[in-house]
Short mmCIF file of C-alpha atoms in Angstrom, two decimals:
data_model
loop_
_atom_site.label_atom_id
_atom_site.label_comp_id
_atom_site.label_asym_id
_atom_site.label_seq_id
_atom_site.Cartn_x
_atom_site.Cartn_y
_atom_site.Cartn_z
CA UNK A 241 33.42 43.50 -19.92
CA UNK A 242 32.21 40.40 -21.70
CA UNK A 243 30.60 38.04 -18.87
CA UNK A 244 30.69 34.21 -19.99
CA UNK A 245 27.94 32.83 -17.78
CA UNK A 246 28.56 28.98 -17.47
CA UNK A 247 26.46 27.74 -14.43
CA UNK A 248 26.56 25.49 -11.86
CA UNK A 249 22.62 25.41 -10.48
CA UNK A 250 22.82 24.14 -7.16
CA UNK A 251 19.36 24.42 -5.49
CA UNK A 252 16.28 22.12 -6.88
CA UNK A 253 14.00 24.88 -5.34
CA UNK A 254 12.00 27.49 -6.91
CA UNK A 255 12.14 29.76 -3.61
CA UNK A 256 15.55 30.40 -1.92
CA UNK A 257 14.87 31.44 1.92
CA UNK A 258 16.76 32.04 4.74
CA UNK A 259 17.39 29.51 7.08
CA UNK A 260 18.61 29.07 11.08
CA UNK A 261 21.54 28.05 12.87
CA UNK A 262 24.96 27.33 11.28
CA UNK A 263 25.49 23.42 12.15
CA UNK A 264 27.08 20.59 10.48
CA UNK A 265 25.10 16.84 10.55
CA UNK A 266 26.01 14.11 8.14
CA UNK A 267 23.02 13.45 5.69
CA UNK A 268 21.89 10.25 4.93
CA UNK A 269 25.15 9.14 2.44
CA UNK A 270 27.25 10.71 5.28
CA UNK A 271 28.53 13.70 3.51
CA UNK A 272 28.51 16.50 6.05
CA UNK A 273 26.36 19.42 4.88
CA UNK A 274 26.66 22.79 6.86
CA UNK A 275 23.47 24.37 8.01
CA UNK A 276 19.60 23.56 8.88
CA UNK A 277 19.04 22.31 5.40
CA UNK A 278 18.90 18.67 5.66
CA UNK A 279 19.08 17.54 2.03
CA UNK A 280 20.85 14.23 0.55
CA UNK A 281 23.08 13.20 -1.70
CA UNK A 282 21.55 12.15 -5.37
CA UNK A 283 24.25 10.53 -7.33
CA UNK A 284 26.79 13.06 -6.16
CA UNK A 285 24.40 15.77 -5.97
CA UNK A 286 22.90 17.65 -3.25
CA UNK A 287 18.96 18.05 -2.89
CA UNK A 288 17.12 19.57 -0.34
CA UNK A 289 13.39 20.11 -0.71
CA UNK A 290 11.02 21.85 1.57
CA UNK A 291 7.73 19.08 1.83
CA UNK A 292 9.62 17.23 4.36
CA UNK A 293 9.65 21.16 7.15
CA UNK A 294 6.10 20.69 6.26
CA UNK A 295 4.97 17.42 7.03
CA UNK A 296 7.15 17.45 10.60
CA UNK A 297 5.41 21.17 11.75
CA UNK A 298 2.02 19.49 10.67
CA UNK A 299 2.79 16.59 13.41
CA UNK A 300 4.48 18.80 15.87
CA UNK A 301 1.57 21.52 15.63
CA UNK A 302 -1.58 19.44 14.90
CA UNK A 303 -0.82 15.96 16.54
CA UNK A 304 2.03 16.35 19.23
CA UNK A 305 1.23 20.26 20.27
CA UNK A 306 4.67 20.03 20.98
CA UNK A 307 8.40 19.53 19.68
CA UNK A 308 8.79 16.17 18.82
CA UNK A 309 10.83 14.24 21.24
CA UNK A 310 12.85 10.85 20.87
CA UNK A 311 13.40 8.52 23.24
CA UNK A 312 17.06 7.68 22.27
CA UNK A 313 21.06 8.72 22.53
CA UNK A 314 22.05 8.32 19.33
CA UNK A 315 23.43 11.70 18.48
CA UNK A 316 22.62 11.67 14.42
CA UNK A 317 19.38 11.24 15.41
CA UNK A 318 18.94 13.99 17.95
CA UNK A 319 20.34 16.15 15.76
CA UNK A 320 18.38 16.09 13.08
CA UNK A 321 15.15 16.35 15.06
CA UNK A 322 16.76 19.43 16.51
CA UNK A 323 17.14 20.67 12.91
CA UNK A 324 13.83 19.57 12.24
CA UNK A 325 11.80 21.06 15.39
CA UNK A 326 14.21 24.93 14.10
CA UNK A 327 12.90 24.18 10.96
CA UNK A 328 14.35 26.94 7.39
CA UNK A 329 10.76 26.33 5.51
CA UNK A 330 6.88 27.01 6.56
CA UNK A 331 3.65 27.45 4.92
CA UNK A 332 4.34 30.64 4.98
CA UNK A 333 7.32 30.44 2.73
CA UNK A 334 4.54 29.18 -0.14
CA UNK A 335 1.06 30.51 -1.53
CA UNK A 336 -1.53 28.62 -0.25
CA UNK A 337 -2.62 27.04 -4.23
CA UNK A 338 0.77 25.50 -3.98
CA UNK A 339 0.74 22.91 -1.30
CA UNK A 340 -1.24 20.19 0.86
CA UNK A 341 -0.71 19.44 3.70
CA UNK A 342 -2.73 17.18 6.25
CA UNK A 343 -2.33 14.93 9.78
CA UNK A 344 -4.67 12.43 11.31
CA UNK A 345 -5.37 8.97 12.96
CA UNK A 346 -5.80 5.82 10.71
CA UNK A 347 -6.47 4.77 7.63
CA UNK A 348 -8.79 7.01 7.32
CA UNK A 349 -6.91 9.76 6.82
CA UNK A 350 -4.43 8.05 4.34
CA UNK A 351 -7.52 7.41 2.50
CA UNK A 352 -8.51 11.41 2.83
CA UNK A 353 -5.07 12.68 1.93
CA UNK A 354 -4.81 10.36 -1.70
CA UNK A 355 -8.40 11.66 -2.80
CA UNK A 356 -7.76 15.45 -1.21
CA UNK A 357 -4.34 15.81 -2.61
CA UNK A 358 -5.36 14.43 -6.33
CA UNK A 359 -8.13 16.52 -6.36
CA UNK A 360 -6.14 19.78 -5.62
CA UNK A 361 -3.18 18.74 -7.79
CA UNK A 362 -4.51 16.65 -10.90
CA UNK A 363 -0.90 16.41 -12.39
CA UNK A 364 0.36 14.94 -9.11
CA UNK A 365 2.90 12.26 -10.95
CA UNK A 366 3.41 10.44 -7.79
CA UNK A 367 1.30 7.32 -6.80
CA UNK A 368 -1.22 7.12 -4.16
CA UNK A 369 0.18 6.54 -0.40
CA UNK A 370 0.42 2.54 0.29
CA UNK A 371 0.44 2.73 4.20
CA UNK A 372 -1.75 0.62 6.13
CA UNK A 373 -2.48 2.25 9.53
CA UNK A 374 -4.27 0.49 12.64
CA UNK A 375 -7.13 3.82 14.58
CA UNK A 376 -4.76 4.90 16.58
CA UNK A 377 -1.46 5.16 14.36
CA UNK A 378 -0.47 8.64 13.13
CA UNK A 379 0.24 10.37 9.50
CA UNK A 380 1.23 13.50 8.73
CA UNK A 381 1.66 14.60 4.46
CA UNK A 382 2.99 17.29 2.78
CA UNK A 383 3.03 17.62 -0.62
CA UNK A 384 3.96 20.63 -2.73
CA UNK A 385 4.27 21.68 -6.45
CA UNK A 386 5.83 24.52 -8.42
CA UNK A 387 5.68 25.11 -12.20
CA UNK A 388 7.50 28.25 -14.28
CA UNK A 389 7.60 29.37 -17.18
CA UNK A 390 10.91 31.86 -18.80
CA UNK A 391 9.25 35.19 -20.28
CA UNK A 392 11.02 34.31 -23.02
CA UNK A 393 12.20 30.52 -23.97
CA UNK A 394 15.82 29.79 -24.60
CA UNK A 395 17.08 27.82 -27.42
CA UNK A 396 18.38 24.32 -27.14
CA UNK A 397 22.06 23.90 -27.81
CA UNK A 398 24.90 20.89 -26.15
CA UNK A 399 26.39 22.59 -23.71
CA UNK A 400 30.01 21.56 -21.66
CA UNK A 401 29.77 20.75 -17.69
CA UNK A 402 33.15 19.38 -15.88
CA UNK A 403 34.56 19.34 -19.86
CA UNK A 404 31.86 16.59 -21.04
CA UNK A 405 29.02 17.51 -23.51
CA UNK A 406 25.25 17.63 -22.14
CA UNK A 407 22.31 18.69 -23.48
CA UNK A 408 21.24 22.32 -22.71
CA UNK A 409 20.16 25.73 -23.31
CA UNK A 410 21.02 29.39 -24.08
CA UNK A 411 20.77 32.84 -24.43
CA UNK A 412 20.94 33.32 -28.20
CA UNK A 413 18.64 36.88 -28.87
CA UNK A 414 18.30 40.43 -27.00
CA UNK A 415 15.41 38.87 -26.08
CA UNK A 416 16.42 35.72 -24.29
CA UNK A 417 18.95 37.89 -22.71
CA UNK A 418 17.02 40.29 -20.83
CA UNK A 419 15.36 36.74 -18.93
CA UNK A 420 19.15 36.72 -17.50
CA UNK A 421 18.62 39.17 -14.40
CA UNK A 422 22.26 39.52 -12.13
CA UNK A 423 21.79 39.23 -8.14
CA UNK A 424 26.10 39.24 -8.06
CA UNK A 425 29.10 39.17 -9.67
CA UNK A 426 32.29 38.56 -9.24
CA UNK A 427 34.24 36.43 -11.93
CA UNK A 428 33.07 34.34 -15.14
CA UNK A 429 33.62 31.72 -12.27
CA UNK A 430 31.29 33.35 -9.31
CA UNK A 431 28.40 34.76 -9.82
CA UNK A 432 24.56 34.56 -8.92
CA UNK A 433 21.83 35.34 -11.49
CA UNK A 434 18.42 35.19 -11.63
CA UNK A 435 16.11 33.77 -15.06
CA UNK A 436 12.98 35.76 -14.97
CA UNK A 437 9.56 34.07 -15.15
CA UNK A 438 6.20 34.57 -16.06
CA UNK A 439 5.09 34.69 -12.43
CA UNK A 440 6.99 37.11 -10.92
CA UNK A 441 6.26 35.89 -7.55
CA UNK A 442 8.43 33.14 -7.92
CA UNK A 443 12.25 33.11 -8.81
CA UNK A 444 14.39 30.71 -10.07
CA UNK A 445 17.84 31.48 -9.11
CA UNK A 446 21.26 29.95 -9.73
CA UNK A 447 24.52 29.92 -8.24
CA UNK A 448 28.12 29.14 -9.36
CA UNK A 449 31.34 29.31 -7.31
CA UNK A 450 30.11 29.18 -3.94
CA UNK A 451 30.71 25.98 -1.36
CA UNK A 452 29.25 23.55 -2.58
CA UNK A 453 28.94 21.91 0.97
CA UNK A 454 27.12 24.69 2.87
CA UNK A 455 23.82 25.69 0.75
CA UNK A 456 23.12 28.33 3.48
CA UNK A 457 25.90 30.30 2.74
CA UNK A 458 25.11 30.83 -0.63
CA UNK A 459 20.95 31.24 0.44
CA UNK A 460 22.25 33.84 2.72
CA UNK A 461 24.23 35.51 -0.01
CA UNK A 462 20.98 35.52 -2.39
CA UNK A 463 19.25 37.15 0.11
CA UNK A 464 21.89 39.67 1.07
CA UNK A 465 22.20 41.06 -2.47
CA UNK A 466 18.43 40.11 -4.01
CA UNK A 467 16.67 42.84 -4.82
CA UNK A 468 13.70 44.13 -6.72
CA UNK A 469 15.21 45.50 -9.73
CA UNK A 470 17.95 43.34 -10.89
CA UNK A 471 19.85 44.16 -14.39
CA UNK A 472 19.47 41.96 -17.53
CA UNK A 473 23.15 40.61 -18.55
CA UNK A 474 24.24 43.15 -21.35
CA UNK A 475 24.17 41.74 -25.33
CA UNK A 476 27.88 41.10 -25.66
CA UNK A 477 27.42 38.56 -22.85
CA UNK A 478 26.63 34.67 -22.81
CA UNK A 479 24.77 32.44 -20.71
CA UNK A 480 24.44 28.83 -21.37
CA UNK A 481 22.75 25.93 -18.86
CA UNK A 482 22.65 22.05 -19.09
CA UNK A 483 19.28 20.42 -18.73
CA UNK A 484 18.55 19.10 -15.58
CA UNK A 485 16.01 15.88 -14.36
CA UNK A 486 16.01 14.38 -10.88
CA UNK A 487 13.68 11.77 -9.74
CA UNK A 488 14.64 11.09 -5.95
CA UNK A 489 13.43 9.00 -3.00
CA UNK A 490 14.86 9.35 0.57
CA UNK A 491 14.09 7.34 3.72
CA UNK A 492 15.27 8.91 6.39
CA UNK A 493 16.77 6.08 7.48
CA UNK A 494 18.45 7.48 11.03
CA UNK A 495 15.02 8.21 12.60
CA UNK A 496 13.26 5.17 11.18
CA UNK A 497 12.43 3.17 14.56
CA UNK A 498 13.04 5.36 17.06
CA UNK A 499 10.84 5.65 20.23
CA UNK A 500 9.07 9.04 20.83
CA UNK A 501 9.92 10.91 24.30
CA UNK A 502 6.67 13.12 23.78
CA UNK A 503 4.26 12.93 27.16
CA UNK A 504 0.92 10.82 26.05
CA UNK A 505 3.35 9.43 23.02
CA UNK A 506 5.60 7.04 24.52
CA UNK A 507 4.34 4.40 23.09
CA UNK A 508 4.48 5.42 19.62
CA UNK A 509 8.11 4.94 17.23
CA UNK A 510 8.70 6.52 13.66
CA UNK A 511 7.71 3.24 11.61
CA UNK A 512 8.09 5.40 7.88
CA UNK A 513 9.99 8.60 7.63
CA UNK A 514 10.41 9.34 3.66
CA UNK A 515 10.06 11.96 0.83
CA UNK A 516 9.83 12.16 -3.00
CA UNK A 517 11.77 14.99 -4.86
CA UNK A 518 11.09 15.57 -8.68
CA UNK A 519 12.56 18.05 -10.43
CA UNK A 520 12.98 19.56 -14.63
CA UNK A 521 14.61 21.99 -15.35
CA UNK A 522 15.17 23.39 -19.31
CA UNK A 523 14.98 25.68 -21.98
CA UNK A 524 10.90 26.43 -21.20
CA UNK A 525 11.10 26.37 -17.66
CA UNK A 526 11.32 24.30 -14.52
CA UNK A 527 9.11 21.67 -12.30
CA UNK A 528 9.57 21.06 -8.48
CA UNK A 529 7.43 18.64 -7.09
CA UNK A 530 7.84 17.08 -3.41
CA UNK A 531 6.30 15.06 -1.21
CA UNK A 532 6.69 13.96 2.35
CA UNK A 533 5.25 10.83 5.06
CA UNK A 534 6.17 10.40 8.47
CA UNK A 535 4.21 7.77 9.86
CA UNK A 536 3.89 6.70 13.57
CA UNK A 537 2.74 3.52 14.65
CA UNK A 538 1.72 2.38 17.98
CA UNK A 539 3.97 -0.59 19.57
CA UNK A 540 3.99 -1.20 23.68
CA UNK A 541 7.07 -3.51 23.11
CA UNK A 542 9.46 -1.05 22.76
CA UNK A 543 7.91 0.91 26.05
CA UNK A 544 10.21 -0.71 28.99
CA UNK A 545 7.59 -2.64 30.31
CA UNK A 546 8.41 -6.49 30.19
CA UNK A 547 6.79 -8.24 26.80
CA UNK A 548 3.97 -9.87 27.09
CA UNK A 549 3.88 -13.48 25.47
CA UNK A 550 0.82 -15.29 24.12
CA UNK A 551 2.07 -18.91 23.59
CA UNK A 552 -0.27 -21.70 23.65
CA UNK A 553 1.78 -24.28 25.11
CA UNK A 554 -0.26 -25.34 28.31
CA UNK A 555 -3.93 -26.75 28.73
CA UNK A 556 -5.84 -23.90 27.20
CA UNK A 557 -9.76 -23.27 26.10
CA UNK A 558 -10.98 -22.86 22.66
CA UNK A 559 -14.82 -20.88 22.53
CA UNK A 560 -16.85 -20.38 20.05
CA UNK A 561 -19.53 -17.74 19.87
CA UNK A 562 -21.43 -14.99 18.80
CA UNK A 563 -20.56 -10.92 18.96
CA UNK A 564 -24.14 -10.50 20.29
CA UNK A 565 -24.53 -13.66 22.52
CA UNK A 566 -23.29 -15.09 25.77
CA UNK A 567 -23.90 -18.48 25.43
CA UNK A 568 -21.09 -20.36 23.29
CA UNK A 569 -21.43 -22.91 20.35
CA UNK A 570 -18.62 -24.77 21.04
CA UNK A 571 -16.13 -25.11 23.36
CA UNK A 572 -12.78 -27.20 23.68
CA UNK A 573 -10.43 -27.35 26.40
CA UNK A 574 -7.05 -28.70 25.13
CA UNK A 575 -5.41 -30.80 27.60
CA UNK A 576 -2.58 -32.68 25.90
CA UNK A 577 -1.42 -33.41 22.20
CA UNK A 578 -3.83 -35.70 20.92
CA UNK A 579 -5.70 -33.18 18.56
CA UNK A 580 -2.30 -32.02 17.32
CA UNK A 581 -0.24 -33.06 14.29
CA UNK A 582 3.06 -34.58 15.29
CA UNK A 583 6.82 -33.74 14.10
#
């Protein structure tokens, strides 16, 4: 039978993996998404990428050496750190020339992460981190970047997706063809195929027809029917894609400012929580780059011990001296308004 393959791609990740518990949280536009993977919404689309597992194991592992813990009962919040302490993607999930990843105190290691991660990945695209940290406020970075290459480039053609013309790509020789591996059929309408790349260790895989609100249902398929030798789509049938381009940034906005729960940590809150997502996909190949920040400052106001104020309003002294001496070179003692501009 003649297959028209007209995709829907719905996964900006080069490696599809299995993920945990079946659960439904709103993300951050408040669409609820089914599952661990705790992607956003991008203009009506859904992206999930894996930097952000990364950089939250790195803190619970290296910093916390513990599950992270908030001090708060707001219910979004709780769970997505429950999603994120079960999290679907490790280190282990990627080869080891494909990712950074690195935690630490201060500014110094903000300053070790932009030289570390440039030098490892010299086409990094995005800037250097801008986060000024006092010695004992926390980072932890992950960073990750995938580039493939189709055994065979397609050829550049407008395609049709939701009945409006795009620019895209498709199978037009035997040989472009056989980069068309099939994981499943089921209708011109369902199916999941596979383009095959350069580096086979890698897969780029795409999906049409399945639930567009629950990405682990269709991961879970993938991996059900995924095997090593998949067939090439035969030469009577099509397959046709639409370029794709993302450039996302997400704050996770729901944990921003919350109070850790964590023993020796209570004093710290989540004061940046964000990630990067760039992805290209077309008739050469594809690009996945992410990164990810969660930075902790240090802030005894919101412990629940009472504030302390430092208001000058009362007779006070003014001294003047050096680090390395205990003898002053001036002193003041302010005792009423008369060396103050009035209102």
């Amino acid at each position: 039978m003649k297959k028209q393959l007209f995709f829907l791609p719905i996964v900006a990740m080069i490696l599809l993996l299995t993920g945990c518990n079946d659960q439904t949280t709103p993300n951050q536009s408040g669409v609820n998404i089914s599952g661990n993977y705790l992607g956003s919404d991008y203009q009506g689309n859904y992206v999930w990428g894996g930097a952000m597992n990364l950089a939250w194991n790195e803190l619970n592992e290296n910093i916390l050496h513990e599950k992270l813990q908030l001090n708060t009962d707001d219910k979004t919040a709780l769970d997505m750190v429950t999603k994120l302490n079960n999290p679907v993607f490790t280190k282990k999930d990627l080869d080891d020339k494909s990712y950074y990843v690195k935690s630490g105190y201060g500014q110094n290691t903000v300053d070790i992460i932009n030289k570390e991660s440039k030098e490892k990945f010299p086409s990094k695209s995005f800037k250097d981190l801008d986060v000024s940290l006092s010695p004992r406020d926390i980072i932890s970075y992950a960073y990750f970047l995938k580039e493939v290459e189709y055994v065979t480039a397609f050829t550049e053609k407008n395609v049709s997706f939701n009945n409006q013309k795009v620019k895209g790509f498709y199978a037009e020789t035997d040989d472009q063809k056989t980069n068309v591996k099939i994981i499943k059929y089921e209708s011109d309408d369902k199916f999941i195929i596979s383009l095959h790349l350069q580096d086979k260790s890698d897969q780029l895989i795409l999906a049409k027809g399945y639930d567009m609100q629950n990405p682990q249902a269709v991961v879970t398929t993938i991996n059900q029917n995924n095997h090593k030798d998949l067939p090439a789509i035969d030469e009577a049938d099509n397959f046709q894609a639409p370029k794709l381009h993302l450039d996302h940034h997400r704050d996770y906005v729901e944990l921003i400012g919350k109070a850790l729960a964590n023993s020796g940590f209570e004093d710290y809150f989540i004061s940046q929580m964000f990630e990067n997502i760039k992805f290209n996909m077309d008739e050469k190949g594809a690009r996945v780059e992410n990164e990810a920040v969660i930075a902790l400052l240090e802030n005894i106001s919101l412990t629940d011990e009472k504030p302390k104020n430092f208001i000058l309003d009362k007779p006070y002294w003014v001294v003047m001296q050096r680090t390395d001496s205990q003898n002053p070179y001036f002193i003041l003692g302010v005792n009423n308004t008369e060396l103050m501009d009035k209102n």
